[in-house]
Tab-separated table of N, CA and C in Angstrom:
chain	number	residue	atom	x	y	z
A	1	MET	N	-15.377	-3.653	-44.039
A	1	MET	CA	-16.735	-3.229	-44.331
A	1	MET	C	-16.993	-1.911	-43.611
A	2	SER	N	-17.628	-0.978	-44.302
A	2	SER	CA	-18.009	0.279	-43.665
A	2	SER	C	-19.521	0.426	-43.702
A	3	THR	N	-20.057	1.082	-42.689
A	3	THR	CA	-21.499	1.287	-42.589
A	3	THR	C	-21.776	2.751	-42.291
A	4	VAL	N	-22.759	3.298	-43.006
A	4	VAL	CA	-23.238	4.652	-42.769
A	4	VAL	C	-24.735	4.536	-42.531
A	5	ALA	N	-25.244	5.220	-41.500
A	5	ALA	CA	-26.674	5.161	-41.191
A	5	ALA	C	-27.187	6.542	-40.817
A	6	VAL	N	-28.421	6.807	-41.202
A	6	VAL	CA	-29.104	8.040	-40.807
A	6	VAL	C	-30.510	7.671	-40.340
A	7	THR	N	-31.033	8.469	-39.412
A	7	THR	CA	-32.370	8.233	-38.870
A	7	THR	C	-33.150	9.530	-38.906
A	8	GLY	N	-34.442	9.415	-39.167
A	8	GLY	CA	-35.315	10.575	-39.151
A	8	GLY	C	-36.726	10.147	-38.776
A	9	PHE	N	-37.614	11.134	-38.684
A	9	PHE	CA	-39.010	10.886	-38.369
A	9	PHE	C	-39.863	11.434	-39.494
A	10	ILE	N	-40.852	10.651	-39.895
A	10	ILE	CA	-41.766	11.061	-40.954
A	10	ILE	C	-43.170	11.093	-40.369
A	11	GLU	N	-43.852	12.208	-40.553
A	11	GLU	CA	-45.212	12.386	-40.034
A	11	GLU	C	-46.212	11.639	-40.908
A	12	ALA	N	-46.113	10.328	-40.903
A	12	ALA	CA	-47.025	9.461	-41.650
A	12	ALA	C	-46.939	8.069	-41.029
A	13	HIS	N	-47.974	7.291	-41.248
A	13	HIS	CA	-47.983	5.920	-40.740
A	13	HIS	C	-47.023	5.057	-41.554
A	14	ALA	N	-46.476	4.036	-40.914
A	14	ALA	CA	-45.487	3.169	-41.551
A	14	ALA	C	-46.012	2.548	-42.844
A	15	VAL	N	-47.286	2.182	-42.894
A	15	VAL	CA	-47.816	1.567	-44.125
A	15	VAL	C	-47.788	2.558	-45.289
A	16	ASP	N	-48.009	3.848	-45.008
A	16	ASP	CA	-47.961	4.858	-46.067
A	16	ASP	C	-46.523	5.107	-46.517
A	17	VAL	N	-45.593	5.126	-45.569
A	17	VAL	CA	-44.177	5.290	-45.912
A	17	VAL	C	-43.713	4.084	-46.726
A	18	TRP	N	-44.120	2.900	-46.319
A	18	TRP	CA	-43.769	1.676	-47.042
A	18	TRP	C	-44.264	1.747	-48.485
A	19	ARG	N	-45.485	2.196	-48.662
A	19	ARG	CA	-46.058	2.294	-50.012
A	19	ARG	C	-45.216	3.236	-50.875
A	20	LEU	N	-44.785	4.355	-50.324
A	20	LEU	CA	-43.935	5.284	-51.067
A	20	LEU	C	-42.574	4.663	-51.374
A	21	LEU	N	-42.019	3.964	-50.408
A	21	LEU	CA	-40.695	3.368	-50.545
A	21	LEU	C	-40.657	2.270	-51.600
A	22	THR	N	-41.756	1.561	-51.759
A	22	THR	CA	-41.780	0.408	-52.668
A	22	THR	C	-42.478	0.695	-53.997
A	23	ASP	N	-42.871	1.929	-54.229
A	23	ASP	CA	-43.509	2.326	-55.487
A	23	ASP	C	-42.421	2.638	-56.509
A	24	LEU	N	-41.982	1.623	-57.242
A	24	LEU	CA	-40.886	1.804	-58.195
A	24	LEU	C	-41.239	2.743	-59.343
A	25	PRO	N	-42.427	2.650	-59.953
A	25	PRO	CA	-42.728	3.586	-61.047
A	25	PRO	C	-42.706	5.059	-60.605
A	26	GLY	N	-43.024	5.348	-59.354
A	26	GLY	CA	-43.047	6.720	-58.871
A	26	GLY	C	-41.732	7.185	-58.265
A	27	ARG	N	-40.756	6.316	-58.220
A	27	ARG	CA	-39.485	6.594	-57.547
A	27	ARG	C	-38.754	7.818	-58.111
A	28	ALA	N	-38.651	7.910	-59.422
A	28	ALA	CA	-37.898	9.009	-60.037
A	28	ALA	C	-38.553	10.359	-59.757
A	29	ALA	N	-39.873	10.397	-59.672
A	29	ALA	CA	-40.568	11.656	-59.397
A	29	ALA	C	-40.424	12.073	-57.931
A	30	ARG	N	-40.159	11.113	-57.052
A	30	ARG	CA	-40.123	11.365	-55.617
A	30	ARG	C	-38.716	11.641	-55.088
A	31	LEU	N	-37.717	10.982	-55.643
A	31	LEU	CA	-36.348	11.109	-55.149
A	31	LEU	C	-35.543	12.001	-56.087
A	32	THR	N	-35.024	13.099	-55.575
A	32	THR	CA	-34.328	14.059	-56.429
A	32	THR	C	-33.068	13.478	-57.060
A	33	ALA	N	-32.444	12.497	-56.434
A	33	ALA	CA	-31.218	11.913	-56.987
A	33	ALA	C	-31.503	10.787	-57.976
A	34	ALA	N	-32.740	10.308	-58.023
A	34	ALA	CA	-33.068	9.170	-58.896
A	34	ALA	C	-33.562	9.663	-60.243
A	35	GLY	N	-33.058	9.014	-61.273
A	35	GLY	CA	-33.518	9.314	-62.627
A	35	GLY	C	-34.484	8.246	-63.071
A	36	PRO	N	-34.566	8.011	-64.370
A	36	PRO	CA	-35.502	7.001	-64.877
A	36	PRO	C	-35.268	5.637	-64.229
A	37	VAL	N	-36.379	4.953	-63.962
A	37	VAL	CA	-36.337	3.626	-63.345
A	37	VAL	C	-36.792	2.600	-64.369
A	38	GLU	N	-35.986	1.555	-64.534
A	38	GLU	CA	-36.340	0.441	-65.415
A	38	GLU	C	-36.521	-0.794	-64.539
A	39	ILE	N	-37.753	-1.288	-64.465
A	39	ILE	CA	-38.034	-2.476	-63.655
A	39	ILE	C	-37.589	-3.696	-64.458
A	40	LEU	N	-36.736	-4.527	-63.855
A	40	LEU	CA	-36.112	-5.648	-64.559
A	40	LEU	C	-36.820	-6.973	-64.350
A	41	THR	N	-37.727	-7.047	-63.368
A	41	THR	CA	-38.415	-8.299	-63.079
A	41	THR	C	-39.929	-8.074	-63.083
A	42	PRO	N	-40.689	-9.023	-63.614
A	42	PRO	CA	-42.147	-8.885	-63.595
A	42	PRO	C	-42.712	-9.273	-62.228
A	43	GLY	N	-43.952	-8.901	-62.003
A	43	GLY	CA	-44.652	-9.345	-60.804
A	43	GLY	C	-44.653	-8.327	-59.698
A	44	PRO	N	-45.253	-8.728	-58.560
A	44	PRO	CA	-45.382	-7.808	-57.429
A	44	PRO	C	-44.037	-7.547	-56.753
A	45	PHE	N	-43.964	-6.445	-56.022
A	45	PHE	CA	-42.765	-6.064	-55.292
A	45	PHE	C	-42.508	-7.057	-54.167
A	46	GLY	N	-41.282	-7.521	-54.049
A	46	GLY	CA	-40.897	-8.434	-52.978
A	46	GLY	C	-39.503	-8.963	-53.229
A	47	PRO	N	-39.044	-9.915	-52.415
A	47	PRO	CA	-37.722	-10.487	-52.636
A	47	PRO	C	-37.585	-10.982	-54.078
A	48	GLY	N	-36.481	-10.615	-54.705
A	48	GLY	CA	-36.245	-10.968	-56.095
A	48	GLY	C	-36.557	-9.840	-57.072
A	49	THR	N	-37.303	-8.827	-56.634
A	49	THR	CA	-37.587	-7.683	-57.500
A	49	THR	C	-36.284	-6.945	-57.780
A	50	ALA	N	-36.070	-6.603	-59.048
A	50	ALA	CA	-34.852	-5.894	-59.436
A	50	ALA	C	-35.214	-4.716	-60.332
A	51	TRP	N	-34.425	-3.645	-60.224
A	51	TRP	CA	-34.613	-2.496	-61.095
A	51	TRP	C	-33.283	-1.784	-61.294
A	52	ARG	N	-33.247	-0.984	-62.345
A	52	ARG	CA	-32.086	-0.164	-62.655
A	52	ARG	C	-32.539	1.290	-62.647
A	53	GLU	N	-31.711	2.167	-62.095
A	53	GLU	CA	-32.038	3.588	-62.111
A	53	GLU	C	-30.758	4.398	-62.261
A	54	GLU	N	-30.918	5.580	-62.785
A	54	GLU	CA	-29.824	6.541	-62.858
A	54	GLU	C	-29.817	7.308	-61.542
A	55	ARG	N	-28.644	7.484	-60.948
A	55	ARG	CA	-28.520	8.235	-59.695
A	55	ARG	C	-27.571	9.407	-59.911
A	56	ALA	N	-28.001	10.589	-59.485
A	56	ALA	CA	-27.146	11.776	-59.559
A	56	ALA	C	-26.007	11.612	-58.559
A	57	GLN	N	-24.805	11.977	-58.977
A	57	GLN	CA	-23.634	11.884	-58.113
A	57	GLN	C	-23.326	13.243	-57.499
A	58	PRO	N	-22.780	13.254	-56.270
A	58	PRO	CA	-22.514	14.520	-55.586
A	58	PRO	C	-21.641	15.486	-56.390
A	59	GLY	N	-20.650	14.994	-57.113
A	59	GLY	CA	-19.758	15.860	-57.872
A	59	GLY	C	-20.276	16.185	-59.264
A	60	GLY	N	-21.477	15.752	-59.564
A	60	GLY	CA	-22.036	15.947	-60.898
A	60	GLY	C	-22.025	14.643	-61.672
A	61	GLY	N	-22.779	14.586	-62.718
A	61	GLY	CA	-22.874	13.370	-63.515
A	61	GLY	C	-23.860	12.389	-62.919
A	62	THR	N	-24.029	11.278	-63.604
A	62	THR	CA	-24.938	10.234	-63.133
A	62	THR	C	-24.249	8.875	-63.190
A	63	LEU	N	-24.820	7.961	-62.452
A	63	LEU	CA	-24.326	6.593	-62.394
A	63	LEU	C	-25.522	5.667	-62.487
A	64	SER	N	-25.435	4.648	-63.332
A	64	SER	CA	-26.504	3.667	-63.439
A	64	SER	C	-26.282	2.595	-62.374
A	65	GLU	N	-27.310	2.365	-61.557
A	65	GLU	CA	-27.206	1.366	-60.498
A	65	GLU	C	-28.348	0.370	-60.611
A	66	GLU	N	-28.051	-0.888	-60.303
A	66	GLU	CA	-29.080	-1.928	-60.245
A	66	GLU	C	-29.279	-2.316	-58.793
A	67	PHE	N	-30.554	-2.469	-58.412
A	67	PHE	CA	-30.912	-2.852	-57.054
A	67	PHE	C	-31.708	-4.147	-57.093
A	68	LEU	N	-31.506	-4.980	-56.085
A	68	LEU	CA	-32.230	-6.232	-55.937
A	68	LEU	C	-32.790	-6.285	-54.528
A	69	VAL	N	-34.094	-6.591	-54.410
A	69	VAL	CA	-34.717	-6.728	-53.097
A	69	VAL	C	-34.307	-8.088	-52.523
A	70	VAL	N	-33.663	-8.045	-51.363
A	70	VAL	CA	-33.228	-9.256	-50.675
A	70	VAL	C	-34.258	-9.668	-49.630
A	71	GLU	N	-34.833	-8.661	-48.955
A	71	GLU	CA	-35.809	-8.915	-47.902
A	71	GLU	C	-36.842	-7.791	-47.922
A	72	ALA	N	-38.106	-8.161	-47.777
A	72	ALA	CA	-39.185	-7.168	-47.720
A	72	ALA	C	-40.219	-7.637	-46.702
A	73	VAL	N	-40.230	-6.997	-45.550
A	73	VAL	CA	-41.176	-7.315	-44.486
A	73	VAL	C	-42.038	-6.068	-44.286
A	74	ALA	N	-43.159	-6.027	-44.998
A	74	ALA	CA	-44.025	-4.836	-44.968
A	74	ALA	C	-44.677	-4.691	-43.601
A	75	PRO	N	-44.782	-3.521	-43.077
A	75	PRO	CA	-44.151	-2.254	-43.455
A	75	PRO	C	-42.968	-1.923	-42.551
A	76	HIS	N	-42.124	-2.899	-42.269
A	76	HIS	CA	-41.083	-2.715	-41.255
A	76	HIS	C	-39.648	-2.688	-41.763
A	77	ARG	N	-39.348	-3.504	-42.770
A	77	ARG	CA	-37.936	-3.667	-43.144
A	77	ARG	C	-37.817	-3.978	-44.629
A	78	LEU	N	-36.911	-3.244	-45.276
A	78	LEU	CA	-36.612	-3.468	-46.689
A	78	LEU	C	-35.098	-3.519	-46.832
A	79	VAL	N	-34.597	-4.609	-47.418
A	79	VAL	CA	-33.159	-4.777	-47.611
A	79	VAL	C	-32.899	-4.933	-49.105
A	80	LEU	N	-31.996	-4.091	-49.608
A	80	LEU	CA	-31.620	-4.111	-51.018
A	80	LEU	C	-30.138	-4.413	-51.132
A	81	CYS	N	-29.730	-4.974	-52.255
A	81	CYS	CA	-28.303	-5.096	-52.523
A	81	CYS	C	-28.025	-4.514	-53.904
A	82	SER	N	-26.793	-4.065	-54.070
A	82	SER	CA	-26.351	-3.466	-55.323
A	82	SER	C	-24.855	-3.691	-55.419
A	83	SER	N	-24.391	-4.046	-56.602
A	83	SER	CA	-22.955	-4.253	-56.808
A	83	SER	C	-22.364	-3.073	-57.543
A	84	GLY	N	-21.209	-2.625	-57.069
A	84	GLY	CA	-20.489	-1.541	-57.727
A	84	GLY	C	-19.141	-2.051	-58.198
A	85	ALA	N	-18.280	-1.143	-58.611
A	85	ALA	CA	-16.941	-1.512	-59.071
A	85	ALA	C	-16.093	-1.928	-57.873
A	86	GLY	N	-15.971	-3.236	-57.666
A	86	GLY	CA	-15.148	-3.759	-56.581
A	86	GLY	C	-15.769	-3.706	-55.204
A	87	VAL	N	-17.076	-3.355	-55.126
A	87	VAL	CA	-17.747	-3.231	-53.824
A	87	VAL	C	-19.184	-3.733	-53.945
A	88	ASP	N	-19.630	-4.454	-52.942
A	88	ASP	CA	-21.042	-4.832	-52.838
A	88	ASP	C	-21.679	-3.960	-51.764
A	89	TYR	N	-22.878	-3.464	-52.068
A	89	TYR	CA	-23.607	-2.600	-51.144
A	89	TYR	C	-24.853	-3.301	-50.645
A	90	ARG	N	-25.183	-3.028	-49.399
A	90	ARG	CA	-26.414	-3.533	-48.786
A	90	ARG	C	-27.091	-2.333	-48.139
A	91	ILE	N	-28.301	-2.013	-48.594
A	91	ILE	CA	-29.043	-0.868	-48.095
A	91	ILE	C	-30.242	-1.398	-47.324
A	92	THR	N	-30.380	-0.966	-46.077
A	92	THR	CA	-31.463	-1.434	-45.224
A	92	THR	C	-32.310	-0.251	-44.771
A	93	TRP	N	-33.609	-0.351	-45.032
A	93	TRP	CA	-34.587	0.641	-44.559
A	93	TRP	C	-35.364	-0.024	-43.426
A	94	SER	N	-35.322	0.572	-42.229
A	94	SER	CA	-36.066	0.056	-41.081
A	94	SER	C	-37.109	1.093	-40.681
A	95	LEU	N	-38.368	0.667	-40.622
A	95	LEU	CA	-39.473	1.556	-40.278
A	95	LEU	C	-40.074	1.099	-38.957
A	96	ARG	N	-40.272	2.051	-38.040
A	96	ARG	CA	-40.837	1.727	-36.728
A	96	ARG	C	-41.905	2.758	-36.387
A	97	PRO	N	-43.150	2.307	-36.168
A	97	PRO	CA	-44.207	3.252	-35.786
A	97	PRO	C	-43.917	3.863	-34.415
A	98	VAL	N	-44.110	5.162	-34.301
A	98	VAL	CA	-43.963	5.874	-33.028
A	98	VAL	C	-45.075	6.911	-32.936
A	99	ARG	N	-45.253	7.444	-31.727
A	99	ARG	CA	-46.236	8.524	-31.546
A	99	ARG	C	-45.464	9.790	-31.211
A	100	ARG	N	-45.729	10.825	-31.988
A	100	ARG	CA	-45.127	12.135	-31.733
A	100	ARG	C	-46.229	13.169	-31.795
A	101	ARG	N	-46.254	14.022	-30.793
A	101	ARG	CA	-47.270	15.058	-30.734
A	101	ARG	C	-48.672	14.475	-30.929
A	102	ARG	N	-48.870	13.311	-30.312
A	102	ARG	CA	-50.169	12.622	-30.324
A	102	ARG	C	-50.624	12.198	-31.715
A	103	ARG	N	-49.668	12.104	-32.633
A	103	ARG	CA	-50.008	11.674	-33.991
A	103	ARG	C	-49.155	10.468	-34.364
A	104	GLY	N	-49.685	9.691	-35.315
A	104	GLY	CA	-48.913	8.569	-35.827
A	104	GLY	C	-47.735	9.075	-36.633
A	105	CYS	N	-46.622	8.436	-36.455
A	105	CYS	CA	-45.379	8.873	-37.079
A	105	CYS	C	-44.529	7.627	-37.298
A	106	THR	N	-43.551	7.734	-38.167
A	106	THR	CA	-42.656	6.615	-38.421
A	106	THR	C	-41.219	7.046	-38.199
A	107	ALA	N	-40.509	6.312	-37.335
A	107	ALA	CA	-39.062	6.482	-37.198
A	107	ALA	C	-38.448	5.617	-38.293
A	108	ILE	N	-37.613	6.217	-39.095
A	108	ILE	CA	-37.046	5.477	-40.209
A	108	ILE	C	-35.527	5.602	-40.183
A	109	THR	N	-34.865	4.471	-40.283
A	109	THR	CA	-33.411	4.434	-40.348
A	109	THR	C	-33.029	3.775	-41.659
A	110	VAL	N	-32.136	4.426	-42.371
A	110	VAL	CA	-31.612	3.830	-43.602
A	110	VAL	C	-30.100	3.715	-43.422
A	111	SER	N	-29.584	2.533	-43.715
A	111	SER	CA	-28.146	2.319	-43.581
A	111	SER	C	-27.611	1.671	-44.849
A	112	GLN	N	-26.362	1.965	-45.124
A	112	GLN	CA	-25.702	1.344	-46.265
A	112	GLN	C	-24.386	0.753	-45.788
A	113	GLU	N	-24.212	-0.530	-46.080
A	113	GLU	CA	-22.965	-1.219	-45.779
A	113	GLU	C	-22.237	-1.419	-47.098
A	114	ALA	N	-20.941	-1.185	-47.093
A	114	ALA	CA	-20.120	-1.386	-48.279
A	114	ALA	C	-19.057	-2.424	-47.956
A	115	ALA	N	-19.005	-3.476	-48.754
A	115	ALA	CA	-18.029	-4.540	-48.543
A	115	ALA	C	-17.192	-4.705	-49.809
A	116	PRO	N	-15.886	-4.374	-49.750
A	116	PRO	CA	-15.028	-4.555	-50.922
A	116	PRO	C	-15.011	-6.022	-51.350
A	117	THR	N	-15.046	-6.246	-52.669
A	117	THR	CA	-15.079	-7.615	-53.193
A	117	THR	C	-13.811	-7.998	-53.937
A	118	ASP	N	-12.915	-7.032	-54.168
A	118	ASP	CA	-11.660	-7.334	-54.848
A	118	ASP	C	-10.590	-6.342	-54.390
A	119	PRO	N	-9.349	-6.552	-54.764
A	119	PRO	CA	-8.274	-5.650	-54.321
A	119	PRO	C	-8.527	-4.188	-54.689
A	120	TYR	N	-9.091	-3.931	-55.860
A	120	TYR	CA	-9.380	-2.558	-56.278
A	120	TYR	C	-10.326	-1.895	-55.276
A	121	GLY	N	-11.375	-2.602	-54.894
A	121	GLY	CA	-12.338	-2.068	-53.936
A	121	GLY	C	-11.719	-1.793	-52.586
A	122	ARG	N	-10.792	-2.642	-52.149
A	122	ARG	CA	-10.119	-2.442	-50.870
A	122	ARG	C	-9.199	-1.210	-50.909
A	123	VAL	N	-8.497	-1.024	-52.016
A	123	VAL	CA	-7.611	0.134	-52.151
A	123	VAL	C	-8.429	1.422	-52.161
A	124	VAL	N	-9.525	1.441	-52.920
A	124	VAL	CA	-10.383	2.623	-52.977
A	124	VAL	C	-10.956	2.919	-51.590
A	125	ALA	N	-11.393	1.882	-50.882
A	125	ALA	CA	-11.940	2.077	-49.535
A	125	ALA	C	-10.884	2.660	-48.601
A	126	LEU	N	-9.664	2.196	-48.723
A	126	LEU	CA	-8.586	2.688	-47.877
A	126	LEU	C	-8.266	4.147	-48.193
A	127	LEU	N	-8.186	4.480	-49.463
A	127	LEU	CA	-7.807	5.832	-49.864
A	127	LEU	C	-8.935	6.850	-49.721
A	128	LEU	N	-10.163	6.433	-50.025
A	128	LEU	CA	-11.278	7.373	-50.074
A	128	LEU	C	-12.371	7.073	-49.059
A	129	GLY	N	-12.097	6.232	-48.094
A	129	GLY	CA	-13.116	5.783	-47.147
A	129	GLY	C	-13.903	6.891	-46.483
A	130	GLY	N	-13.214	7.870	-45.869
A	130	GLY	CA	-13.909	8.952	-45.171
A	130	GLY	C	-14.700	9.829	-46.120
A	131	LEU	N	-14.120	10.144	-47.259
A	131	LEU	CA	-14.800	10.971	-48.251
A	131	LEU	C	-16.033	10.246	-48.792
A	132	ALA	N	-15.878	8.967	-49.078
A	132	ALA	CA	-17.004	8.176	-49.588
A	132	ALA	C	-18.114	8.078	-48.547
A	133	ALA	N	-17.747	7.892	-47.281
A	133	ALA	CA	-18.757	7.797	-46.218
A	133	ALA	C	-19.558	9.087	-46.109
A	134	ARG	N	-18.894	10.235	-46.229
A	134	ARG	CA	-19.609	11.516	-46.178
A	134	ARG	C	-20.552	11.665	-47.366
A	135	ALA	N	-20.100	11.240	-48.549
A	135	ALA	CA	-20.957	11.317	-49.740
A	135	ALA	C	-22.170	10.407	-49.593
A	136	VAL	N	-21.970	9.215	-49.032
A	136	VAL	CA	-23.083	8.283	-48.803
A	136	VAL	C	-24.052	8.882	-47.794
A	137	GLU	N	-23.541	9.472	-46.726
A	137	GLU	CA	-24.419	10.071	-45.717
A	137	GLU	C	-25.268	11.184	-46.342
A	138	VAL	N	-24.660	12.021	-47.157
A	138	VAL	CA	-25.403	13.091	-47.837
A	138	VAL	C	-26.503	12.496	-48.709
A	139	ALA	N	-26.180	11.442	-49.452
A	139	ALA	CA	-27.168	10.805	-50.341
A	139	ALA	C	-28.306	10.174	-49.543
A	140	LEU	N	-27.981	9.496	-48.438
A	140	LEU	CA	-29.021	8.872	-47.618
A	140	LEU	C	-29.918	9.932	-46.987
A	141	ARG	N	-29.333	11.017	-46.506
A	141	ARG	CA	-30.136	12.101	-45.923
A	141	ARG	C	-31.041	12.742	-46.975
A	142	ARG	N	-30.533	12.888	-48.195
A	142	ARG	CA	-31.342	13.454	-49.272
A	142	ARG	C	-32.525	12.543	-49.597
A	143	ASP	N	-32.285	11.235	-49.705
A	143	ASP	CA	-33.384	10.299	-49.982
A	143	ASP	C	-34.413	10.308	-48.852
A	144	LEU	N	-33.952	10.368	-47.611
A	144	LEU	CA	-34.860	10.408	-46.470
A	144	LEU	C	-35.664	11.707	-46.467
A	145	ALA	N	-35.020	12.823	-46.777
A	145	ALA	CA	-35.733	14.108	-46.855
A	145	ALA	C	-36.772	14.079	-47.978
A	146	ASP	N	-36.415	13.519	-49.119
A	146	ASP	CA	-37.363	13.416	-50.235
A	146	ASP	C	-38.563	12.550	-49.860
A	147	LEU	N	-38.319	11.467	-49.148
A	147	LEU	CA	-39.398	10.585	-48.707
A	147	LEU	C	-40.303	11.319	-47.717
A	148	THR	N	-39.710	12.139	-46.859
A	148	THR	CA	-40.478	12.928	-45.898
A	148	THR	C	-41.390	13.911	-46.620
A	149	VAL	N	-40.869	14.580	-47.644
A	149	VAL	CA	-41.669	15.516	-48.438
A	149	VAL	C	-42.811	14.764	-49.128
A	150	ALA	N	-42.517	13.626	-49.720
A	150	ALA	CA	-43.551	12.839	-50.412
A	150	ALA	C	-44.631	12.395	-49.437
A	151	ALA	N	-44.251	12.004	-48.219
A	151	ALA	CA	-45.232	11.595	-47.219
A	151	ALA	C	-46.088	12.780	-46.800
A	152	GLY	N	-45.508	13.966	-46.722
A	152	GLY	CA	-46.254	15.168	-46.382
A	152	GLY	C	-47.273	15.506	-47.447
A	153	VAL	N	-46.893	15.351	-48.704
A	153	VAL	CA	-47.819	15.592	-49.809
A	153	VAL	C	-48.939	14.563	-49.766
A	154	LEU	N	-48.573	13.305	-49.485
A	154	LEU	CA	-49.577	12.248	-49.371
A	154	LEU	C	-50.570	12.590	-48.260
A	155	GLY	N	-50.045	13.040	-47.100
A	155	GLY	CA	-50.922	13.408	-45.986
A	155	GLY	C	-51.859	14.543	-46.345
A	156	SER	N	-51.364	15.519	-47.103
A	156	SER	CA	-52.195	16.661	-47.527
A	156	SER	C	-53.302	16.192	-48.461
A	157	VAL	N	-52.984	15.279	-49.367
A	157	VAL	CA	-53.977	14.768	-50.308
A	157	VAL	C	-55.036	13.949	-49.584
A	158	GLU	N	-54.594	13.087	-48.642
A	158	GLU	CA	-55.549	12.242	-47.927
A	158	GLU	C	-56.421	13.047	-46.985
A	159	ALA	N	-55.916	14.167	-46.450
A	159	ALA	CA	-56.699	14.997	-45.531
A	159	ALA	C	-57.757	15.808	-46.281
A	160	ALA	N	-57.524	16.053	-47.560
A	160	ALA	CA	-58.470	16.890	-48.344
A	160	ALA	C	-59.739	16.167	-48.659
């Protein structure tokens, strides 16, 4: 199993970051790597919620991915799972309120664990492990940066 994690700070309260993170209809407009989102389950956001989205790949092209909410503890922790070709992924978003420059802020860590599920996945992990980890880190940093921009826009709108 391999794990990649990135941490950043967002100048917004955790409840506002949580709202952005769990707004599936607005996801494609907020995340530069996300394309159209198809919600697969009815009802409110929470464990069991599933959706499919197109994700831009670092080398070009797109990949259709399905995500399932495994755990949702508002506004602190969101755990998703997604299955790929020979690999299961677990993505965890952890939000922690902090004070920076006398303002409310959120420390956010997003991590992705990859666990090979068959021989093909193990061979790919062995051959491309470092390259794949760098690509995942770039993608996680991009999603975190996009979320930071969206929170900044939200703050500007709420301040007006």
